């Protein structure tokens, strides 16, 4: 029996892992042990995805919670090392670009357990973003890499990460294979359920095609108060000028920042605008419903940018650059420099 040890910790990883775990459950020759780092811990950031998407319960929860990058990364590494030695899996399966991903890649590769990286090769070409550092480190330590796009494959090749078929697979000679995007697999799997569940639209009093979906959570936007003020002021103006509702599920990081004294005025401005609907983070299916029925998406999330393309929606990206260059050239994404 082949043993895969999967390490996940943040919302986008629960979503990606759901697509692969479903397939692993159906097989008799592969067995999965799930480790949840606890990077995301609120019910609406974690448990709701396990329930809704049928992820198996984790065997270990490291409960690392929040902290500085080094604190979070080191706590994951210390706890995970013991688990890896005890479980001795055939490989460690990782997703995306979070601190949990990088911490697990370093820990596993140091004790010679092969690392498999799903969503490899993605680059924003901005090393001031923690996610970019996590991507580069994880990719260069992995033995098997699954870039979701052609561009991802090219990025890896440019960094010397490619396979030489005359040699054994290892992290010195990694296997790189573009099998497509697990998020698209989720899209196909859950799209068929959308017709039956529209509750979120009536709960939030939204009319189809008459609202804009907004998400903001990147530290570069949220922790820079003048930038966050600019974004929210622009969104407020858009909603008043166009008389359109803005639905804004607030990530915990953003919520914390909005409680700062400096942002009191902008928070007050939003509360006075009846067109701005603030709510807690929503489940995967509710997010799909919100995407499917909106007029426009404004986001700094890597995943939502891609899903905008799946739903054929225009999307304004609140980042200096996006890793999904194909979506800019195809006209789905509009990059906005603030
Ligand atoms: C992380 C990832 C990012 C991913 C995002 C998805 C890194 C460096 N970044 O960013 O790539 O797109 O997750 O959401 O790993 N918090 C709560 N409750 C929770 C989760 C977080 O209150 O359930 C708070 C934390 O205490 C922290 C803040 O939100 O203060 C940010 O969480 P953190 O995990 O540091 O990063 P994200 O911004 O979520």
mmCIF file of C-alpha atoms and ligand atoms in Angstrom:
data_model
loop_
_atom_site.group_PDB
_atom_site.id
_atom_site.type_symbol
_atom_site.label_atom_id
_atom_site.label_comp_id
_atom_site.label_asym_id
_atom_site.label_seq_id
_atom_site.Cartn_x
_atom_site.Cartn_y
_atom_site.Cartn_z
ATOM 1 C CA UNK A 1 0.000 0.000 0.000
ATOM 2 C CA UNK A 2 1.366 3.414 -1.024
ATOM 3 C CA UNK A 3 1.179 5.945 1.809
ATOM 4 C CA UNK A 4 0.721 9.646 1.008
ATOM 5 C CA UNK A 5 0.998 12.158 3.830
ATOM 6 C CA UNK A 6 -0.811 15.361 2.901
ATOM 7 C CA UNK A 7 -0.081 18.621 4.716
ATOM 8 C CA UNK A 8 -2.691 21.376 4.476
ATOM 9 C CA UNK A 9 -3.364 24.377 6.658
ATOM 10 C CA UNK A 10 -5.098 27.223 4.869
ATOM 11 C CA UNK A 11 -8.424 27.678 3.121
ATOM 12 C CA UNK A 12 -7.251 27.343 -0.511
ATOM 13 C CA UNK A 13 -5.482 24.098 0.375
ATOM 14 C CA UNK A 14 -8.572 22.477 1.839
ATOM 15 C CA UNK A 15 -10.294 23.271 -1.444
ATOM 16 C CA UNK A 16 -7.516 21.864 -3.657
ATOM 17 C CA UNK A 17 -6.991 18.803 -1.469
ATOM 18 C CA UNK A 18 -10.694 17.973 -1.709
ATOM 19 C CA UNK A 19 -10.285 17.195 -5.416
ATOM 20 C CA UNK A 20 -7.387 14.765 -4.890
ATOM 21 C CA UNK A 21 -8.548 13.202 -1.605
ATOM 22 C CA UNK A 22 -11.792 12.199 -3.321
ATOM 23 C CA UNK A 23 -9.803 10.172 -5.856
ATOM 24 C CA UNK A 24 -7.496 8.665 -3.219
ATOM 25 C CA UNK A 25 -10.512 7.464 -1.191
ATOM 26 C CA UNK A 26 -11.789 5.621 -4.271
ATOM 27 C CA UNK A 27 -8.506 3.684 -4.700
ATOM 28 C CA UNK A 28 -7.464 0.589 -2.793
ATOM 29 C CA UNK A 29 -3.724 0.815 -3.439
ATOM 30 C CA UNK A 30 -3.193 4.299 -1.990
ATOM 31 C CA UNK A 31 -3.730 5.475 1.561
ATOM 32 C CA UNK A 32 -3.740 9.102 2.745
ATOM 33 C CA UNK A 33 -2.796 10.525 6.142
ATOM 34 C CA UNK A 34 -3.938 14.137 6.553
ATOM 35 C CA UNK A 35 -2.039 16.661 8.636
ATOM 36 C CA UNK A 36 -3.757 20.012 9.315
ATOM 37 C CA UNK A 37 -1.251 22.628 10.445
ATOM 38 C CA UNK A 38 -3.994 24.809 11.979
ATOM 39 C CA UNK A 39 -2.826 27.934 10.095
ATOM 40 C CA UNK A 40 -6.503 28.627 9.445
ATOM 41 C CA UNK A 41 -8.662 27.609 12.380
ATOM 42 C CA UNK A 42 -11.986 29.511 12.392
ATOM 43 C CA UNK A 43 -14.949 27.291 11.487
ATOM 44 C CA UNK A 44 -15.735 29.364 8.394
ATOM 45 C CA UNK A 45 -12.070 29.235 7.283
ATOM 46 C CA UNK A 46 -11.554 25.508 7.848
ATOM 47 C CA UNK A 47 -14.202 23.070 9.149
ATOM 48 C CA UNK A 48 -16.854 24.244 6.686
ATOM 49 C CA UNK A 49 -14.701 23.094 3.745
ATOM 50 C CA UNK A 50 -14.058 19.660 5.275
ATOM 51 C CA UNK A 51 -17.812 19.175 5.749
ATOM 52 C CA UNK A 52 -19.016 20.586 2.447
ATOM 53 C CA UNK A 53 -16.337 19.092 0.186
ATOM 54 C CA UNK A 54 -16.099 15.675 1.874
ATOM 55 C CA UNK A 55 -12.476 15.923 3.006
ATOM 56 C CA UNK A 56 -11.501 13.122 5.404
ATOM 57 C CA UNK A 57 -10.827 14.239 8.969
ATOM 58 C CA UNK A 58 -7.194 14.985 9.688
ATOM 59 C CA UNK A 59 -5.189 12.486 11.750
ATOM 60 C CA UNK A 60 -3.020 15.249 13.205
ATOM 61 C CA UNK A 61 -3.737 18.913 13.911
ATOM 62 C CA UNK A 62 -0.650 20.983 14.725
ATOM 63 C CA UNK A 63 -2.773 23.937 15.974
ATOM 64 C CA UNK A 64 -0.088 26.458 15.056
ATOM 65 C CA UNK A 65 -2.616 29.282 14.643
ATOM 66 C CA UNK A 66 -1.305 32.663 13.609
ATOM 67 C CA UNK A 67 2.061 34.282 14.222
ATOM 68 C CA UNK A 68 4.979 35.804 12.393
ATOM 69 C CA UNK A 69 6.204 33.967 9.309
ATOM 70 C CA UNK A 70 9.202 32.473 11.130
ATOM 71 C CA UNK A 71 7.150 31.475 14.177
ATOM 72 C CA UNK A 72 4.481 29.751 12.127
ATOM 73 C CA UNK A 73 7.006 28.057 9.815
ATOM 74 C CA UNK A 74 9.262 26.814 12.608
ATOM 75 C CA UNK A 75 6.394 25.502 14.742
ATOM 76 C CA UNK A 76 5.087 23.495 11.803
ATOM 77 C CA UNK A 77 8.567 22.131 11.078
ATOM 78 C CA UNK A 78 9.256 21.029 14.655
ATOM 79 C CA UNK A 79 5.958 19.165 15.053
ATOM 80 C CA UNK A 80 5.874 17.759 11.534
ATOM 81 C CA UNK A 81 9.337 16.214 11.734
ATOM 82 C CA UNK A 82 8.237 13.810 14.486
ATOM 83 C CA UNK A 83 5.075 12.896 12.592
ATOM 84 C CA UNK A 84 7.000 12.218 9.376
ATOM 85 C CA UNK A 85 9.510 10.001 11.168
ATOM 86 C CA UNK A 86 6.697 8.087 12.860
ATOM 87 C CA UNK A 87 4.467 7.752 9.764
ATOM 88 C CA UNK A 88 7.320 7.217 7.284
ATOM 89 C CA UNK A 89 5.161 7.976 4.211
ATOM 90 C CA UNK A 90 6.194 7.254 0.611
ATOM 91 C CA UNK A 91 5.759 10.933 -0.194
ATOM 92 C CA UNK A 92 4.486 14.220 1.195
ATOM 93 C CA UNK A 93 1.761 15.887 -0.860
ATOM 94 C CA UNK A 94 1.557 19.691 -0.790
ATOM 95 C CA UNK A 95 -0.639 22.342 -2.380
ATOM 96 C CA UNK A 96 -0.117 25.964 -3.327
ATOM 97 C CA UNK A 97 2.023 28.580 -1.706
ATOM 98 C CA UNK A 98 1.293 29.099 1.975
ATOM 99 C CA UNK A 99 3.660 29.043 4.935
ATOM 100 C CA UNK A 100 2.319 25.547 5.676
ATOM 101 C CA UNK A 101 3.414 24.390 2.202
ATOM 102 C CA UNK A 102 6.956 25.710 2.515
ATOM 103 C CA UNK A 103 7.428 24.489 6.099
ATOM 104 C CA UNK A 104 6.402 20.972 5.093
ATOM 105 C CA UNK A 105 8.596 20.994 1.965
ATOM 106 C CA UNK A 106 11.705 21.867 3.977
ATOM 107 C CA UNK A 107 10.953 19.364 6.755
ATOM 108 C CA UNK A 108 10.239 16.438 4.433
ATOM 109 C CA UNK A 109 13.111 17.005 2.028
ATOM 110 C CA UNK A 110 15.645 17.313 4.873
ATOM 111 C CA UNK A 111 14.753 13.803 6.002
ATOM 112 C CA UNK A 112 14.693 12.526 2.406
ATOM 113 C CA UNK A 113 10.964 12.035 2.006
ATOM 114 C CA UNK A 114 9.980 12.916 -1.577
ATOM 115 C CA UNK A 115 7.815 16.020 -1.927
ATOM 116 C CA UNK A 116 4.973 16.244 -4.450
ATOM 117 C CA UNK A 117 3.798 19.777 -5.223
ATOM 118 C CA UNK A 118 0.404 20.456 -6.771
ATOM 119 C CA UNK A 119 0.091 23.941 -8.327
ATOM 120 C CA UNK A 120 3.823 24.186 -8.953
ATOM 121 C CA UNK A 121 5.621 26.700 -11.160
ATOM 122 C CA UNK A 122 3.332 29.650 -10.476
ATOM 123 C CA UNK A 123 5.252 32.917 -10.240
ATOM 124 C CA UNK A 124 4.234 36.530 -9.723
ATOM 125 C CA UNK A 125 7.905 37.549 -10.167
ATOM 126 C CA UNK A 126 7.602 39.594 -6.964
ATOM 127 C CA UNK A 127 9.836 38.370 -4.159
ATOM 128 C CA UNK A 128 8.350 40.902 -1.728
ATOM 129 C CA UNK A 129 5.346 38.581 -1.390
ATOM 130 C CA UNK A 130 5.565 35.701 1.088
ATOM 131 C CA UNK A 131 3.683 33.429 -1.307
ATOM 132 C CA UNK A 132 6.336 33.886 -4.015
ATOM 133 C CA UNK A 133 9.117 32.814 -1.631
ATOM 134 C CA UNK A 134 7.035 29.827 -0.529
ATOM 135 C CA UNK A 135 6.489 28.817 -4.166
ATOM 136 C CA UNK A 136 10.147 29.039 -5.168
ATOM 137 C CA UNK A 137 11.419 27.108 -2.135
ATOM 138 C CA UNK A 138 8.770 24.394 -2.399
ATOM 139 C CA UNK A 139 9.306 23.882 -6.133
ATOM 140 C CA UNK A 140 13.065 23.588 -5.783
ATOM 141 C CA UNK A 141 12.733 20.914 -3.082
ATOM 142 C CA UNK A 142 10.073 18.811 -4.817
ATOM 143 C CA UNK A 143 10.589 15.509 -6.640
ATOM 144 C CA UNK A 144 7.270 15.554 -8.494
ATOM 145 C CA UNK A 145 5.715 18.826 -9.633
ATOM 146 C CA UNK A 146 2.299 19.432 -11.136
ATOM 147 C CA UNK A 147 2.112 22.883 -12.749
ATOM 148 C CA UNK A 148 -1.522 23.653 -13.623
ATOM 149 C CA UNK A 149 -0.641 25.679 -16.715
ATOM 150 C CA UNK A 150 1.837 25.793 -19.611
ATOM 151 C CA UNK A 151 3.213 29.032 -18.187
ATOM 152 C CA UNK A 152 3.955 27.208 -14.908
ATOM 153 C CA UNK A 153 5.867 24.522 -16.790
ATOM 154 C CA UNK A 154 7.915 27.198 -18.594
ATOM 155 C CA UNK A 155 8.693 29.036 -15.348
ATOM 156 C CA UNK A 156 10.050 25.812 -13.848
ATOM 157 C CA UNK A 157 12.175 25.074 -16.897
ATOM 158 C CA UNK A 158 13.613 28.597 -16.778
ATOM 159 C CA UNK A 159 14.683 27.941 -13.182
ATOM 160 C CA UNK A 160 16.310 24.632 -14.116
ATOM 161 C CA UNK A 161 13.483 22.495 -12.738
ATOM 162 C CA UNK A 162 12.798 19.855 -15.404
ATOM 163 C CA UNK A 163 13.057 16.105 -15.924
ATOM 164 C CA UNK A 164 15.858 14.206 -17.604
ATOM 165 C CA UNK A 165 14.319 10.822 -18.583
ATOM 166 C CA UNK A 166 17.684 9.066 -18.552
ATOM 167 C CA UNK A 167 17.999 9.602 -14.786
ATOM 168 C CA UNK A 168 16.066 8.445 -11.706
ATOM 169 C CA UNK A 169 13.341 10.773 -10.391
ATOM 170 C CA UNK A 170 14.504 12.754 -7.334
ATOM 171 C CA UNK A 171 14.556 16.357 -6.199
ATOM 172 C CA UNK A 172 17.738 16.681 -8.276
ATOM 173 C CA UNK A 173 15.880 15.366 -11.305
ATOM 174 C CA UNK A 174 12.217 16.190 -10.671
ATOM 175 C CA UNK A 175 9.334 14.896 -12.710
ATOM 176 C CA UNK A 176 7.266 17.809 -14.043
ATOM 177 C CA UNK A 177 3.816 17.085 -15.411
ATOM 178 C CA UNK A 178 1.031 19.440 -16.410
ATOM 179 C CA UNK A 179 -2.189 17.504 -15.738
ATOM 180 C CA UNK A 180 -4.322 20.654 -15.581
ATOM 181 C CA UNK A 181 -5.841 22.406 -12.635
ATOM 182 C CA UNK A 182 -7.410 20.696 -9.600
ATOM 183 C CA UNK A 183 -9.474 23.828 -9.052
ATOM 184 C CA UNK A 184 -11.100 23.241 -12.405
ATOM 185 C CA UNK A 185 -11.885 19.668 -11.289
ATOM 186 C CA UNK A 186 -13.655 21.166 -8.263
ATOM 187 C CA UNK A 187 -15.458 23.631 -10.487
ATOM 188 C CA UNK A 188 -16.825 20.809 -12.633
ATOM 189 C CA UNK A 189 -17.708 18.667 -9.600
ATOM 190 C CA UNK A 190 -19.617 21.360 -7.706
ATOM 191 C CA UNK A 191 -21.063 23.424 -10.589
ATOM 192 C CA UNK A 192 -23.894 20.940 -11.023
ATOM 193 C CA UNK A 193 -25.047 21.585 -7.442
ATOM 194 C CA UNK A 194 -25.394 25.336 -7.878
ATOM 195 C CA UNK A 195 -28.879 25.363 -9.385
ATOM 196 C CA UNK A 196 -30.278 23.731 -6.254
ATOM 197 C CA UNK A 197 -28.690 26.124 -3.739
ATOM 198 C CA UNK A 198 -29.257 29.815 -4.157
ATOM 199 C CA UNK A 199 -29.970 30.610 -0.476
ATOM 200 C CA UNK A 200 -26.997 32.916 -0.098
ATOM 201 C CA UNK A 201 -28.429 35.330 -2.687
ATOM 202 C CA UNK A 202 -31.726 35.729 -0.856
ATOM 203 C CA UNK A 203 -30.017 35.751 2.561
ATOM 204 C CA UNK A 204 -27.886 38.693 1.458
ATOM 205 C CA UNK A 205 -30.723 40.271 -0.516
ATOM 206 C CA UNK A 206 -28.834 40.129 -3.821
ATOM 207 C CA UNK A 207 -30.239 40.123 -7.346
ATOM 208 C CA UNK A 208 -28.481 38.177 -10.112
ATOM 209 C CA UNK A 209 -26.000 40.263 -12.154
ATOM 210 C CA UNK A 210 -26.708 43.301 -9.958
ATOM 211 C CA UNK A 211 -23.756 43.106 -7.597
ATOM 212 C CA UNK A 212 -19.974 43.118 -7.529
ATOM 213 C CA UNK A 213 -18.093 40.474 -5.542
ATOM 214 C CA UNK A 214 -15.144 41.858 -3.554
ATOM 215 C CA UNK A 215 -12.458 39.970 -1.608
ATOM 216 C CA UNK A 216 -9.261 41.387 -0.086
ATOM 217 C CA UNK A 217 -6.846 39.446 2.103
ATOM 218 C CA UNK A 218 -3.232 39.825 0.883
ATOM 219 C CA UNK A 219 -1.001 41.355 3.565
ATOM 220 C CA UNK A 220 0.342 43.778 0.940
ATOM 221 C CA UNK A 221 -3.151 45.282 0.661
ATOM 222 C CA UNK A 222 -4.570 44.790 4.141
ATOM 223 C CA UNK A 223 -1.602 45.694 6.334
ATOM 224 C CA UNK A 224 -0.858 48.855 4.354
ATOM 225 C CA UNK A 225 -3.614 51.110 5.681
ATOM 226 C CA UNK A 226 -3.284 53.804 3.052
ATOM 227 C CA UNK A 227 -3.602 51.191 0.304
ATOM 228 C CA UNK A 228 -6.580 49.546 1.997
ATOM 229 C CA UNK A 229 -8.232 52.962 2.372
ATOM 230 C CA UNK A 230 -7.661 53.661 -1.344
ATOM 231 C CA UNK A 231 -9.173 50.344 -2.392
ATOM 232 C CA UNK A 232 -12.227 50.683 -0.174
ATOM 233 C CA UNK A 233 -12.785 54.310 -1.142
ATOM 234 C CA UNK A 234 -12.642 53.353 -4.833
ATOM 235 C CA UNK A 235 -15.082 50.511 -4.259
ATOM 236 C CA UNK A 236 -17.406 52.820 -2.303
ATOM 237 C CA UNK A 237 -17.364 55.355 -5.164
ATOM 238 C CA UNK A 238 -18.052 52.612 -7.714
ATOM 239 C CA UNK A 239 -21.079 51.387 -5.779
ATOM 240 C CA UNK A 240 -22.529 54.915 -5.427
ATOM 241 C CA UNK A 241 -21.837 56.018 -9.015
ATOM 242 C CA UNK A 242 -23.155 52.845 -10.608
ATOM 243 C CA UNK A 243 -25.749 52.240 -7.893
ATOM 244 C CA UNK A 244 -24.575 48.667 -7.586
ATOM 245 C CA UNK A 245 -24.254 46.451 -4.514
ATOM 246 C CA UNK A 246 -20.840 45.275 -3.395
ATOM 247 C CA UNK A 247 -20.765 41.969 -1.542
ATOM 248 C CA UNK A 248 -17.669 41.755 0.627
ATOM 249 C CA UNK A 249 -17.002 38.507 2.582
ATOM 250 C CA UNK A 250 -14.299 39.645 4.984
ATOM 251 C CA UNK A 251 -11.193 37.525 5.602
ATOM 252 C CA UNK A 252 -10.065 37.510 9.292
ATOM 253 C CA UNK A 253 -6.836 39.339 8.405
ATOM 254 C CA UNK A 254 -8.810 42.156 6.767
ATOM 255 C CA UNK A 255 -11.323 42.256 9.596
ATOM 256 C CA UNK A 256 -8.518 42.727 12.133
ATOM 257 C CA UNK A 257 -7.033 45.570 10.115
ATOM 258 C CA UNK A 258 -10.410 47.280 9.733
ATOM 259 C CA UNK A 259 -10.619 47.529 13.525
ATOM 260 C CA UNK A 260 -7.540 49.790 13.560
ATOM 261 C CA UNK A 261 -8.140 53.429 14.563
ATOM 262 C CA UNK A 262 -6.617 54.664 11.288
ATOM 263 C CA UNK A 263 -9.363 52.910 9.345
ATOM 264 C CA UNK A 264 -12.277 54.150 11.458
ATOM 265 C CA UNK A 265 -13.371 56.669 8.837
ATOM 266 C CA UNK A 266 -13.308 54.264 5.915
ATOM 267 C CA UNK A 267 -15.183 51.666 7.990
ATOM 268 C CA UNK A 268 -17.816 54.270 8.872
ATOM 269 C CA UNK A 269 -18.059 55.247 5.183
ATOM 270 C CA UNK A 270 -18.793 51.628 4.257
ATOM 271 C CA UNK A 271 -21.357 51.199 7.032
ATOM 272 C CA UNK A 272 -23.235 54.276 5.804
ATOM 273 C CA UNK A 273 -23.415 52.977 2.244
ATOM 274 C CA UNK A 274 -26.378 50.592 2.015
ATOM 275 C CA UNK A 275 -24.962 49.205 -1.212
ATOM 276 C CA UNK A 276 -22.000 47.658 0.637
ATOM 277 C CA UNK A 277 -22.858 44.288 2.147
ATOM 278 C CA UNK A 278 -20.267 42.976 4.598
ATOM 279 C CA UNK A 279 -20.385 39.338 5.694
ATOM 280 C CA UNK A 280 -18.229 36.591 7.211
ATOM 281 C CA UNK A 281 -16.169 34.316 4.914
ATOM 282 C CA UNK A 282 -18.496 31.967 3.036
ATOM 283 C CA UNK A 283 -18.313 28.257 2.158
ATOM 284 C CA UNK A 284 -16.972 26.971 -1.180
ATOM 285 C CA UNK A 285 -20.405 26.388 -2.706
ATOM 286 C CA UNK A 286 -21.716 29.751 -1.492
ATOM 287 C CA UNK A 287 -18.635 31.417 -2.995
ATOM 288 C CA UNK A 288 -19.339 29.618 -6.283
ATOM 289 C CA UNK A 289 -22.923 30.892 -6.211
ATOM 290 C CA UNK A 290 -21.706 34.438 -5.541
ATOM 291 C CA UNK A 291 -19.223 34.191 -8.432
ATOM 292 C CA UNK A 292 -21.703 32.609 -10.810
ATOM 293 C CA UNK A 293 -24.304 35.351 -10.352
ATOM 294 C CA UNK A 294 -22.225 38.511 -9.976
ATOM 295 C CA UNK A 295 -21.618 41.218 -12.568
ATOM 296 C CA UNK A 296 -17.927 41.723 -11.798
ATOM 297 C CA UNK A 297 -15.266 40.377 -9.424
ATOM 298 C CA UNK A 298 -12.676 42.531 -7.646
ATOM 299 C CA UNK A 299 -10.083 40.500 -5.733
ATOM 300 C CA UNK A 300 -6.507 39.941 -4.650
ATOM 301 C CA UNK A 301 -7.029 36.185 -4.233
ATOM 302 C CA UNK A 302 -5.065 33.911 -6.564
ATOM 303 C CA UNK A 303 -7.810 31.281 -6.635
ATOM 304 C CA UNK A 304 -10.743 33.619 -7.213
ATOM 305 C CA UNK A 305 -8.951 35.161 -10.215
ATOM 306 C CA UNK A 306 -8.874 31.737 -11.822
ATOM 307 C CA UNK A 307 -12.434 30.908 -10.886
ATOM 308 C CA UNK A 308 -13.514 34.176 -12.524
ATOM 309 C CA UNK A 309 -12.298 32.672 -15.793
ATOM 310 C CA UNK A 310 -14.164 29.393 -15.131
ATOM 311 C CA UNK A 311 -17.357 31.427 -14.632
ATOM 312 C CA UNK A 312 -16.526 33.705 -17.595
ATOM 313 C CA UNK A 313 -16.588 36.821 -15.426
ATOM 314 C CA UNK A 314 -14.446 39.919 -15.774
ATOM 315 C CA UNK A 315 -12.115 40.337 -12.827
ATOM 316 C CA UNK A 316 -10.138 43.316 -11.532
ATOM 317 C CA UNK A 317 -6.986 42.159 -9.743
ATOM 318 C CA UNK A 318 -5.844 44.270 -6.801
ATOM 319 C CA UNK A 319 -2.200 43.335 -7.225
ATOM 320 C CA UNK A 320 0.779 44.720 -9.111
ATOM 321 C CA UNK A 321 1.033 41.508 -11.066
ATOM 322 C CA UNK A 322 -0.804 38.239 -11.327
ATOM 323 C CA UNK A 323 0.741 34.793 -11.618
ATOM 324 C CA UNK A 324 -1.975 33.888 -14.140
ATOM 325 C CA UNK A 325 -0.567 35.729 -17.156
ATOM 326 C CA UNK A 326 -2.736 33.711 -19.546
ATOM 327 C CA UNK A 327 -5.831 35.230 -17.982
ATOM 328 C CA UNK A 328 -4.591 38.761 -18.642
ATOM 329 C CA UNK A 329 -3.804 38.038 -22.290
ATOM 330 C CA UNK A 330 -7.188 36.329 -22.726
ATOM 331 C CA UNK A 331 -8.919 39.470 -21.388
ATOM 332 C CA UNK A 332 -10.464 37.934 -18.245
ATOM 333 C CA UNK A 333 -8.221 39.757 -15.778
ATOM 334 C CA UNK A 334 -7.592 43.455 -15.505
ATOM 335 C CA UNK A 335 -4.475 44.209 -13.441
ATOM 336 C CA UNK A 336 -4.686 47.385 -11.381
ATOM 337 C CA UNK A 337 -1.677 49.141 -9.900
ATOM 338 C CA UNK A 338 -2.557 51.115 -6.788
HETATM 339 C C1 LIG B 1 -2.700 32.695 3.819
HETATM 340 C C2 LIG B 1 -1.628 32.432 2.758
HETATM 341 C C3 LIG B 1 -2.119 32.887 1.398
HETATM 342 C C4 LIG B 1 -3.508 32.350 1.084
HETATM 343 C C5 LIG B 1 -4.457 32.726 2.233
HETATM 344 C C6 LIG B 1 -5.874 32.230 2.010
HETATM 345 C C7 LIG B 1 0.649 32.545 3.636
HETATM 346 C C8 LIG B 1 1.888 33.351 3.686
HETATM 347 N N1 LIG B 1 -0.409 33.145 3.052
HETATM 348 O O1 LIG B 1 -2.844 34.096 3.981
HETATM 349 O O2 LIG B 1 -1.202 32.409 0.409
HETATM 350 O O3 LIG B 1 -3.985 32.926 -0.121
HETATM 351 O O4 LIG B 1 -3.939 32.152 3.431
HETATM 352 O O5 LIG B 1 -6.742 32.705 2.998
HETATM 353 O O6 LIG B 1 0.632 31.445 4.102
HETATM 354 N N2 LIG B 1 -6.995 34.227 10.996
HETATM 355 C C9 LIG B 1 -8.098 34.062 11.810
HETATM 356 N N3 LIG B 1 -8.828 32.924 11.629
HETATM 357 C C10 LIG B 1 -8.501 31.968 10.715
HETATM 358 C C11 LIG B 1 -7.385 32.180 9.909
HETATM 359 C C12 LIG B 1 -6.639 33.317 10.057
HETATM 360 O O7 LIG B 1 -8.431 34.894 12.640
HETATM 361 O O8 LIG B 1 -9.189 30.954 10.635
HETATM 362 C C13 LIG B 1 -6.173 35.431 11.154
HETATM 363 C C14 LIG B 1 -4.802 35.088 11.699
HETATM 364 O O9 LIG B 1 -4.809 35.106 13.047
HETATM 365 C C15 LIG B 1 -3.920 36.156 11.080
HETATM 366 C C16 LIG B 1 -4.633 36.527 9.819
HETATM 367 O O10 LIG B 1 -5.957 36.018 9.896
HETATM 368 O O11 LIG B 1 -3.858 37.254 11.938
HETATM 369 C C17 LIG B 1 -3.954 36.051 8.575
HETATM 370 O O12 LIG B 1 -3.817 34.635 8.526
HETATM 371 P P1 LIG B 1 -2.514 33.965 7.855
HETATM 372 O O13 LIG B 1 -2.663 32.523 7.919
HETATM 373 O O14 LIG B 1 -1.315 34.616 8.400
HETATM 374 O O15 LIG B 1 -2.493 34.417 6.368
HETATM 375 P P2 LIG B 1 -3.573 34.676 5.276
HETATM 376 O O16 LIG B 1 -3.713 36.119 5.066
HETATM 377 O O17 LIG B 1 -4.829 33.918 5.556
#
